[in-house]
Amino acid sequence: MRTTTENAQLALLLEVSGTPKPGNVDRHREYDDLRFEHFVTGAVCARDGLRLAAGGAEVGESFRRAVAGMSQQSGGNTQFGALLVVTPLARASAAHELTPEGTRNIVAETTIEDAEKFYKAFEYVDVAVDDPPEGMEPLDVRRGADAVPTIRERAITLEDLMERSADRDGVAAEWVDGFPRTFGAAETILNGTGPVTDRAAIAYLDLLADEPDTFVVTKHDAKTAEEVRRRAAAVRDGEENVEAFADELVERGINPGTTADIVAGALFVALERGLEV
Amino acid sequence: MRTTTENAQLALLLEVSGTPKPGNVDRHREYDDLRFEHFVTGAVCARDGLRLAAGGAEVGESFRRAVAGMSQQSGGNTQFGALLVVTPLARASAAHELTPEGTRNIVAETTIEDAEKFYKAFEYVDVAVDDPPEGMEPLDVRRGADAVPTIRERAITLEDLMERSADRDGVAAEWVDGFPRTFGAAETILNGTGPVTDRAAIAYLDLLADEPDTFVVTKHDAKTAEEVRRRAAAVRDGEENVEAFADELVERGINPGTTADIVAGALFVALERGLEV
């Protein structure tokens, strides 16, 4: 029997091993400065943080520790978002509540200290984010630990932060809503047949076809994200070739990272629910 | 800074990620029933055993624990040999002696109990081995724990076992001789440039071209192993196409596993000596 910690780490590794996952690094496609080996190393070094969450530690500190580990490679940000999905799920599993309701409880229990740790996690790697809305500059995540006084002053919890970002960040939206897309994709993977990495690739394409990827919106714009969504749907419907689509997205530097993050979470849920590898 | 445990696990993952590695599972080639995902899972679940060795525990128990973990996937034997290379190296690293001389000390210190644990490790997975020589039937490794009374009666250490196998098993030969090919390949990797997984593939081809793979001898015969060696040399010299050679070996089911095991050990040494990923 694999442990929750092992399943959390394995989820990160199976996510990046699934191919084709148009636009993202996978077994067959990588960027010159962001390679498969960076993701593998990120997953290896994130484990001690994941173990904290799987042992029932606070989500904020577990996440900070996982990101600090993940950053021990030269590719930059490999799994910040994936860890932000998997960490609360691992914590929910520790509480024997790996369900939408269980994750809502974990999120509701987050504190100001969790929010502080979340900000500290941004100090380890450069994460692509939008400028904050008017009046929110003191809470710009890029300020890292410098934002801590404001967090304390305003008594902001990690749940509060996620609620403020849910309309423009697909991972935050999962946090505040019981991880609906994550649990849905887990079912897709569990109900599939064949190699797990192929099922992960199918789940990825489904998610990509269903909603615009918020990371693409942030890094490019809403129009690009909608184009990617529409074409992923065309691939799913057999109207476009997946390999050519994948090549084109890498060529254009469009990587739907949020969708990949959700697939990592879905793989974790599926593994915890008995997915055989 | 990555820990020794992390580097040991990372070595297994980078080994299987290197491509092309003619005949073995890698990022681009797999067998229907032995896939990339099985190696990834094996590496995830071997970690607790590797951590024992990296913490200075006995080699036999660390190895047994690592193999028990590695077997938590449905592909069968993925990394038995790689773990047999990496475990004593991790133990040598724990003793701050990751050198040929240091590994000789670790091997010389092995006990009867280490030999017992080694036999127990064979109970977790089917490992392809030759029939034992005349008179050695009670020590056939396929007997697993049933061989323990004989081991005790004859007071055989793990070093003794390796010495008896060194002439026909490339991993055992490394054990008794200070891991010369492992440390040599580590230098190849450290002195190389570009992606680490490419360097691992180059080191693999070099080793394959230099000596017949003993796993191929066991599973097929000496003639096949020599053919593979000769053609690997031709690939290295630019006289044969590496991708076609890789496809052909997978087609014929010829996987030079011992050579891959040594590459895993070489990656571990290189990582411990500061290889950047």
XYZ file of C-alpha atoms in Angstrom:
554
model
C 0.000 0.000 0.000
C 1.317 3.390 -0.960
C 1.176 6.156 1.635
C -0.560 9.520 1.189
C 2.850 11.185 0.936
C 3.884 8.779 -1.811
C 0.655 9.340 -3.694
C 1.093 13.113 -3.472
C 4.595 12.918 -4.918
C 3.525 10.342 -7.487
C 0.699 12.616 -8.647
C 3.203 15.344 -9.540
C 5.372 12.873 -11.443
C 2.514 11.205 -13.328
C 1.163 14.637 -14.261
C 4.367 15.635 -16.046
C 4.695 12.128 -17.534
C 1.327 12.304 -19.311
C 1.613 13.067 -23.019
C 0.502 14.815 -25.150
C -0.524 17.673 -22.862
C -0.606 20.533 -25.365
C 1.490 23.515 -24.257
C 2.957 22.025 -21.116
C 6.182 20.211 -20.454
C 5.636 16.481 -20.744
C 7.619 13.389 -21.599
C 7.893 14.387 -25.250
C 8.015 18.179 -25.170
C 9.991 20.658 -23.168
C 11.284 24.197 -23.332
C 15.042 24.880 -23.549
C 15.139 26.408 -20.081
C 12.256 24.483 -18.498
C 12.752 20.804 -18.985
C 11.308 17.468 -17.936
C 14.222 16.971 -15.529
C 13.330 20.189 -13.693
C 9.830 18.891 -12.987
C 11.205 15.547 -11.825
C 13.618 17.297 -9.470
C 10.862 19.611 -8.228
C 8.717 16.590 -7.359
C 11.601 14.864 -5.569
C 12.387 17.892 -3.417
C 8.764 18.862 -2.687
C 8.165 15.603 -0.865
C 9.051 16.684 2.663
C 6.486 19.483 2.456
C 3.870 17.121 1.102
C 4.633 14.774 3.983
C 3.799 17.541 6.438
C 0.355 18.000 4.896
C -0.218 14.244 4.695
C 0.633 14.074 8.388
C -1.979 16.688 9.273
C 0.197 19.816 9.549
C -1.130 23.271 8.645
C -1.674 23.871 4.951
C 0.299 27.134 4.839
C 3.506 25.771 6.352
C 3.256 22.517 4.393
C 2.874 24.472 1.184
C 5.738 26.851 1.992
C 8.000 23.887 2.743
C 6.944 22.062 -0.437
C 7.649 25.127 -2.577
C 11.013 25.703 -0.879
C 11.911 22.114 -1.811
C 10.480 22.350 -5.307
C 12.708 25.359 -5.988
C 15.884 23.232 -5.600
C 16.375 23.031 -9.355
C 17.414 25.515 -11.999
C 14.269 25.558 -14.146
C 12.371 28.038 -11.974
C 8.701 27.574 -11.192
C 7.753 24.030 -12.028
C 4.984 23.048 -9.600
C 3.890 26.057 -7.532
C 0.287 25.735 -8.711
C 0.241 21.948 -8.582
C 1.431 22.052 -4.979
C -1.233 24.639 -4.164
C -3.816 22.122 -5.369
C -2.288 18.981 -3.879
C -1.364 20.333 -0.428
C -4.923 20.977 0.871
C -6.033 17.679 -0.677
C -3.276 15.829 1.185
C -4.311 17.644 4.367
C -7.942 16.597 3.748
C -6.776 13.023 3.264
C -4.935 13.197 6.606
C -8.284 14.140 8.167
C -9.953 11.205 6.352
C -12.077 13.728 4.476
C -10.863 13.661 0.899
C -14.211 14.913 -0.421
C -15.527 18.286 -1.629
C -17.009 18.869 1.828
C -13.772 17.793 3.509
C -11.702 20.238 1.469
C -14.193 23.013 2.324
C -13.495 22.313 5.991
C -9.741 22.431 5.480
C -10.020 25.718 3.612
C -12.380 27.206 6.206
C -9.910 26.350 8.955
C -7.026 28.283 7.393
C -5.633 31.131 9.474
C -3.723 34.378 9.174
C -0.565 32.360 9.713
C -1.422 30.172 6.721
C -1.770 33.358 4.666
C 1.660 34.519 5.853
C 3.251 31.234 4.872
C 1.567 31.440 1.488
C 3.197 34.820 0.877
C 6.550 33.513 2.011
C 6.300 30.746 -0.590
C 6.479 33.384 -3.322
C 10.030 34.197 -2.236
C 11.428 30.905 -3.538
C 10.435 31.173 -7.188
C 9.140 33.686 -9.722
C 5.463 33.022 -10.262
C 3.656 34.729 -13.129
C 0.830 36.800 -11.653
C -1.262 39.794 -12.645
C -0.934 43.218 -11.075
C -3.239 43.398 -8.062
C -6.519 45.319 -8.300
C -6.677 49.001 -7.260
C -6.084 49.388 -3.520
C -4.657 45.876 -3.158
C -1.014 46.807 -3.837
C 0.068 46.100 -0.225
C -1.127 42.530 -0.767
C 0.633 41.942 -4.083
C 1.946 38.379 -3.725
C 5.205 39.437 -5.344
C 5.991 41.359 -2.156
C 6.498 38.001 -0.406
C 7.134 38.351 3.334
C 6.925 42.171 3.014
C 3.152 41.800 2.820
C 2.988 40.096 6.208
C 2.358 43.269 8.292
C -0.621 44.123 6.094
C -1.967 40.566 6.371
C -1.804 40.773 10.152
C -3.246 44.271 10.285
C -6.205 43.303 8.142
C -6.493 39.806 9.724
C -6.566 38.063 6.348
C -6.713 34.259 6.267
C -5.586 32.052 3.395
C -9.258 31.403 2.647
C -9.815 35.170 2.349
C -6.951 35.425 -0.121
C -8.346 32.628 -2.245
C -11.799 34.189 -2.270
C -10.317 37.456 -3.535
C -8.579 35.637 -6.399
C -11.225 33.066 -7.312
C -12.652 35.057 -10.217
C -9.336 35.230 -12.067
C -7.360 32.207 -10.835
C -8.557 28.690 -11.547
C -6.677 27.199 -8.594
C -8.178 29.708 -6.144
C -11.592 28.924 -7.641
C -11.046 25.265 -6.770
C -10.087 26.203 -3.228
C -13.261 28.129 -2.508
C -15.647 25.720 -4.180
C -14.703 22.221 -2.914
C -12.352 21.434 -5.834
C -15.155 20.477 -8.279
C -13.012 20.203 -11.408
C -10.325 18.287 -9.512
C -12.737 15.673 -8.189
C -14.454 15.492 -11.576
C -11.176 14.829 -13.402
C -10.285 12.217 -10.767
C -13.402 10.305 -11.809
C -12.394 10.565 -15.470
C -9.037 9.041 -14.578
C -10.495 6.333 -12.326
C -13.089 5.334 -14.911
C -10.577 5.232 -17.764
C -8.594 2.253 -18.998
C -5.016 1.783 -20.126
C -1.835 3.492 -18.972
C -2.369 6.077 -16.240
C -0.284 8.660 -18.074
C -2.618 8.372 -21.096
C -5.625 8.875 -18.848
C -3.980 11.946 -17.336
C -3.505 13.359 -20.837
C -7.195 12.738 -21.639
C -8.312 14.389 -18.395
C -6.099 17.368 -19.201
C -7.603 17.802 -22.661
C -11.137 17.564 -21.247
C -10.465 20.268 -18.683
C -8.736 22.451 -21.261
C -11.705 22.146 -23.627
C -14.194 23.011 -20.893
C -12.862 26.296 -19.490
C -10.267 28.896 -20.492
C -7.003 28.358 -18.601
C -6.481 31.247 -16.175
C -2.687 30.994 -16.329
C -2.897 31.630 -20.092
C -5.167 34.617 -19.380
C -2.558 35.977 -16.949
C 0.485 35.355 -19.109
C -1.145 36.203 -22.435
C -4.785 37.369 -22.528
C -8.387 36.192 -22.447
C -8.586 35.928 -26.220
C -5.617 33.528 -26.362
C -7.065 31.446 -23.531
C -10.380 31.186 -25.354
C -8.638 30.186 -28.593
C -6.797 27.428 -26.735
C -10.045 26.249 -25.146
C -11.867 26.161 -28.472
C -9.077 24.277 -30.210
C -8.750 21.787 -27.342
C -12.460 21.092 -27.857
C -11.777 20.594 -31.567
C -9.005 18.115 -30.726
C -11.354 16.287 -28.382
C -13.973 16.133 -31.130
C -11.444 14.743 -33.593
C -11.377 17.892 -35.725
C -7.819 18.899 -34.990
C -4.583 16.900 -34.616
C -3.372 16.811 -31.032
C 0.345 16.491 -31.796
C 0.343 19.441 -34.185
C -1.634 21.473 -31.652
C 0.858 20.543 -28.930
C 3.819 21.513 -31.111
C 2.221 24.840 -31.970
C 1.502 25.803 -28.358
C 5.080 25.040 -27.289
C 6.308 27.039 -30.280
C 4.167 30.017 -29.204
C 5.142 29.586 -25.531
C 1.546 29.093 -24.429
C 1.416 26.765 -21.446
C -1.957 26.182 -19.784
C -0.461 25.691 -16.353
C -3.635 25.929 -14.290
C -5.148 23.016 -16.159
C -2.029 20.940 -15.476
C -2.231 21.884 -11.778
C -5.762 20.534 -11.589
C -4.701 17.304 -13.298
C -2.026 16.832 -10.622
C -4.718 17.188 -7.970
C -6.998 14.803 -9.839
C -4.244 12.196 -10.039
C -3.694 12.497 -6.284
C -7.401 11.970 -5.570
C -7.535 9.014 -7.979
C -4.451 7.423 -6.393
C -5.891 7.875 -2.900
C -9.102 6.246 -4.113
C -7.258 3.163 -5.298
C -6.052 3.893 -8.812
C -3.644 1.116 -9.735
C -0.345 1.961 -11.415
C 20.703 21.906 -1.083
C 19.293 18.511 -1.909
C 19.715 15.742 0.656
C 21.387 12.384 -0.010
C 17.971 10.707 0.109
C 16.639 13.135 -2.492
C 19.656 12.583 -4.724
C 19.233 8.808 -4.492
C 15.604 9.006 -5.537
C 16.374 11.598 -8.190
C 19.067 9.328 -9.662
C 16.473 6.609 -10.295
C 14.112 9.088 -11.934
C 16.745 10.765 -14.107
C 17.974 7.344 -15.205
C 14.608 6.353 -16.637
C 14.108 9.860 -18.065
C 17.259 9.710 -20.201
C 16.575 8.962 -23.861
C 17.451 7.227 -26.107
C 18.732 4.357 -23.966
C 18.535 1.513 -26.471
C 16.558 -1.467 -25.178
C 15.445 -0.010 -21.885
C 12.309 1.808 -20.844
C 12.810 5.529 -21.164
C 10.744 8.635 -21.784
C 10.078 7.649 -25.385
C 9.974 3.868 -25.321
C 8.226 1.371 -23.133
C 6.924 -2.170 -23.169
C 3.165 -2.858 -22.980
C 3.450 -4.397 -19.545
C 6.481 -2.476 -18.269
C 5.936 1.221 -18.675
C 7.483 4.536 -17.755
C 4.859 5.021 -15.054
C 5.947 1.798 -13.351
C 9.506 3.078 -13.020
C 8.266 6.422 -11.685
C 6.129 4.653 -9.093
C 8.995 2.340 -8.183
C 11.231 5.351 -7.531
C 8.561 7.069 -5.423
C 8.015 4.026 -3.223
C 11.696 3.052 -2.899
C 12.492 6.303 -1.128
C 11.977 5.192 2.461
C 14.505 2.390 1.960
C 16.973 4.775 0.350
C 16.520 7.109 3.309
C 17.623 4.326 5.637
C 20.878 3.873 3.724
C 21.418 7.634 3.492
C 20.986 7.777 7.260
C 23.680 5.162 7.833
C 21.550 2.027 8.322
C 22.764 -1.422 7.257
C 22.903 -1.999 3.522
C 20.910 -5.251 3.606
C 17.898 -3.918 5.485
C 17.935 -0.640 3.521
C 17.966 -2.579 0.275
C 15.215 -4.965 1.374
C 13.048 -2.007 2.397
C 13.745 -0.162 -0.870
C 12.806 -3.222 -2.942
C 9.646 -3.802 -0.890
C 8.639 -0.207 -1.692
C 9.686 -0.426 -5.339
C 7.406 -3.428 -5.780
C 4.290 -1.311 -5.033
C 3.389 -1.077 -8.716
C 2.069 -3.551 -11.250
C 4.962 -3.587 -13.737
C 7.076 -6.069 -11.788
C 10.805 -5.622 -11.404
C 11.674 -2.053 -12.316
C 14.685 -1.104 -10.215
C 16.015 -4.117 -8.294
C 19.448 -3.784 -9.860
C 19.513 0.012 -9.710
C 18.720 -0.123 -5.994
C 21.462 -2.704 -5.508
C 23.901 -0.178 -6.970
C 22.543 2.951 -5.293
C 22.006 1.572 -1.764
C 25.675 0.932 -0.878
C 26.623 4.228 -2.522
C 24.086 6.069 -0.344
C 25.461 4.239 2.676
C 28.994 5.291 1.685
C 27.769 8.868 1.361
C 26.320 8.673 4.877
C 29.825 7.723 6.049
C 31.280 10.686 4.088
C 33.187 8.177 1.967
C 31.588 8.241 -1.457
C 34.776 7.008 -3.132
C 35.934 3.634 -4.502
C 37.797 3.033 -1.239
C 34.766 4.091 0.800
C 32.471 1.658 -1.011
C 35.028 -1.114 -0.447
C 34.750 -0.447 3.268
C 30.968 -0.541 3.176
C 31.033 -3.824 1.261
C 33.668 -5.328 3.574
C 31.507 -4.487 6.590
C 28.480 -6.417 5.334
C 27.312 -9.274 7.548
C 25.383 -12.524 7.447
C 22.303 -10.508 8.327
C 22.844 -8.310 5.273
C 22.954 -11.485 3.169
C 19.670 -12.656 4.714
C 17.988 -9.357 3.947
C 19.288 -9.556 0.394
C 17.597 -12.933 -0.061
C 14.380 -11.619 1.438
C 14.355 -8.839 -1.143
C 13.878 -11.472 -3.858
C 10.480 -12.292 -2.400
C 8.945 -8.987 -3.519
C 9.545 -9.240 -7.261
C 10.525 -11.733 -9.940
C 14.140 -11.063 -10.868
C 15.605 -12.738 -13.935
C 18.584 -14.818 -12.783
C 20.550 -17.824 -14.020
C 20.368 -21.246 -12.453
C 22.989 -21.458 -9.694
C 26.222 -23.397 -10.300
C 26.476 -27.083 -9.301
C 26.315 -27.501 -5.520
C 24.941 -23.990 -4.972
C 21.249 -24.901 -5.264
C 20.544 -24.208 -1.557
C 21.692 -20.634 -2.205
C 19.570 -20.027 -5.318
C 18.318 -16.479 -4.776
C 14.906 -17.520 -6.047
C 14.474 -19.450 -2.809
C 14.175 -16.112 -0.980
C 13.939 -16.476 2.802
C 14.106 -20.295 2.447
C 17.830 -19.903 1.831
C 18.373 -18.217 5.208
C 19.220 -21.407 7.177
C 21.951 -22.243 4.658
C 23.318 -18.698 4.804
C 23.562 -18.923 8.586
C 25.023 -22.422 8.543
C 27.736 -21.457 6.084
C 28.182 -17.956 7.643
C 27.907 -16.202 4.294
C 28.026 -12.385 4.205
C 26.603 -10.173 1.501
C 30.156 -9.513 0.354
C 30.695 -13.279 -0.021
C 27.581 -13.523 -2.181
C 28.725 -10.710 -4.422
C 32.157 -12.275 -4.823
C 30.560 -15.528 -5.957
C 28.503 -13.697 -8.604
C 31.026 -11.133 -9.776
C 32.139 -13.101 -12.831
C 28.638 -13.248 -14.310
C 26.811 -10.228 -12.847
C 27.921 -6.708 -13.664
C 26.381 -5.242 -10.514
C 28.138 -7.766 -8.263
C 31.381 -6.979 -10.119
C 30.920 -3.328 -9.172
C 30.366 -4.278 -5.539
C 33.597 -6.207 -5.197
C 35.769 -3.778 -7.105
C 34.979 -0.310 -5.717
C 32.326 0.528 -8.345
C 34.851 1.474 -11.078
C 32.377 1.761 -13.953
C 29.914 3.685 -11.769
C 32.467 6.279 -10.690
C 33.788 6.476 -14.249
C 30.346 7.155 -15.694
C 29.747 9.754 -12.977
C 32.726 11.683 -14.340
C 31.323 11.431 -17.877
C 28.087 12.954 -16.603
C 29.776 15.655 -14.509
C 32.083 16.665 -17.356
C 29.277 16.783 -19.919
C 27.175 19.767 -20.904
C 23.483 20.246 -21.647
C 20.456 18.509 -20.150
C 21.281 15.920 -17.519
C 19.004 13.349 -19.125
C 20.997 13.653 -22.375
C 24.228 13.145 -20.460
C 22.759 10.060 -18.814
C 21.910 8.661 -22.254
C 25.477 9.285 -23.445
C 26.953 7.627 -20.360
C 24.651 4.645 -20.932
C 25.765 4.227 -24.539
C 29.435 4.473 -23.528
C 29.053 1.751 -20.912
C 27.050 -0.420 -23.294
C 29.735 -0.111 -25.970
C 32.513 -0.982 -23.538
C 31.343 -4.270 -22.024
C 28.655 -6.890 -22.749
C 25.626 -6.349 -20.511
C 25.372 -9.257 -18.060
C 21.583 -9.003 -17.801
C 21.373 -9.613 -21.564
C 23.694 -12.603 -21.118
C 21.370 -13.991 -18.432
C 18.117 -13.340 -20.239
C 19.380 -14.169 -23.739
C 22.989 -15.321 -24.241
C 26.580 -14.150 -24.530
C 26.348 -13.862 -28.304
C 23.396 -11.475 -28.109
C 25.146 -9.409 -25.433
C 28.243 -9.121 -27.612
C 26.140 -8.122 -30.634
C 24.529 -5.360 -28.559
C 27.944 -4.193 -27.335
C 29.382 -4.097 -30.845
C 26.422 -2.196 -32.242
C 26.396 0.274 -29.342
C 30.020 0.976 -30.250
C 28.945 1.490 -33.870
C 26.296 3.965 -32.714
C 28.870 5.787 -30.621
C 31.181 5.952 -33.631
C 28.405 7.359 -35.811
C 28.104 4.218 -37.934
C 24.642 3.207 -36.826
C 21.471 5.202 -36.094
C 20.665 5.275 -32.393
C 16.876 5.599 -32.748
C 16.614 2.642 -35.135
C 18.865 0.597 -32.850
C 16.677 1.523 -29.853
C 13.497 0.556 -31.709
C 14.999 -2.768 -32.762
C 16.104 -3.738 -29.258
C 12.661 -2.986 -27.795
C 11.128 -4.976 -30.665
C 13.356 -7.935 -29.826
C 12.793 -7.544 -26.078
C 16.489 -7.048 -25.377
C 16.937 -4.734 -22.408
C 20.477 -4.159 -21.118
C 19.375 -3.699 -17.537
C 22.750 -3.944 -15.827
C 24.049 -1.017 -17.842
C 21.023 1.053 -16.801
C 21.627 0.092 -13.161
C 25.165 1.445 -13.342
C 23.916 4.686 -14.906
C 21.544 5.131 -11.957
C 24.510 4.761 -9.613
C 26.583 7.157 -11.709
C 23.816 9.773 -11.581
C 23.693 9.434 -7.806
C 27.444 9.974 -7.498
C 27.324 12.942 -9.880
C 24.427 14.516 -7.957
C 26.237 14.055 -4.660
C 29.303 15.697 -6.192
C 27.334 18.786 -7.137
C 25.757 18.073 -10.525
C 23.258 20.849 -11.161
C 19.796 20.014 -12.474
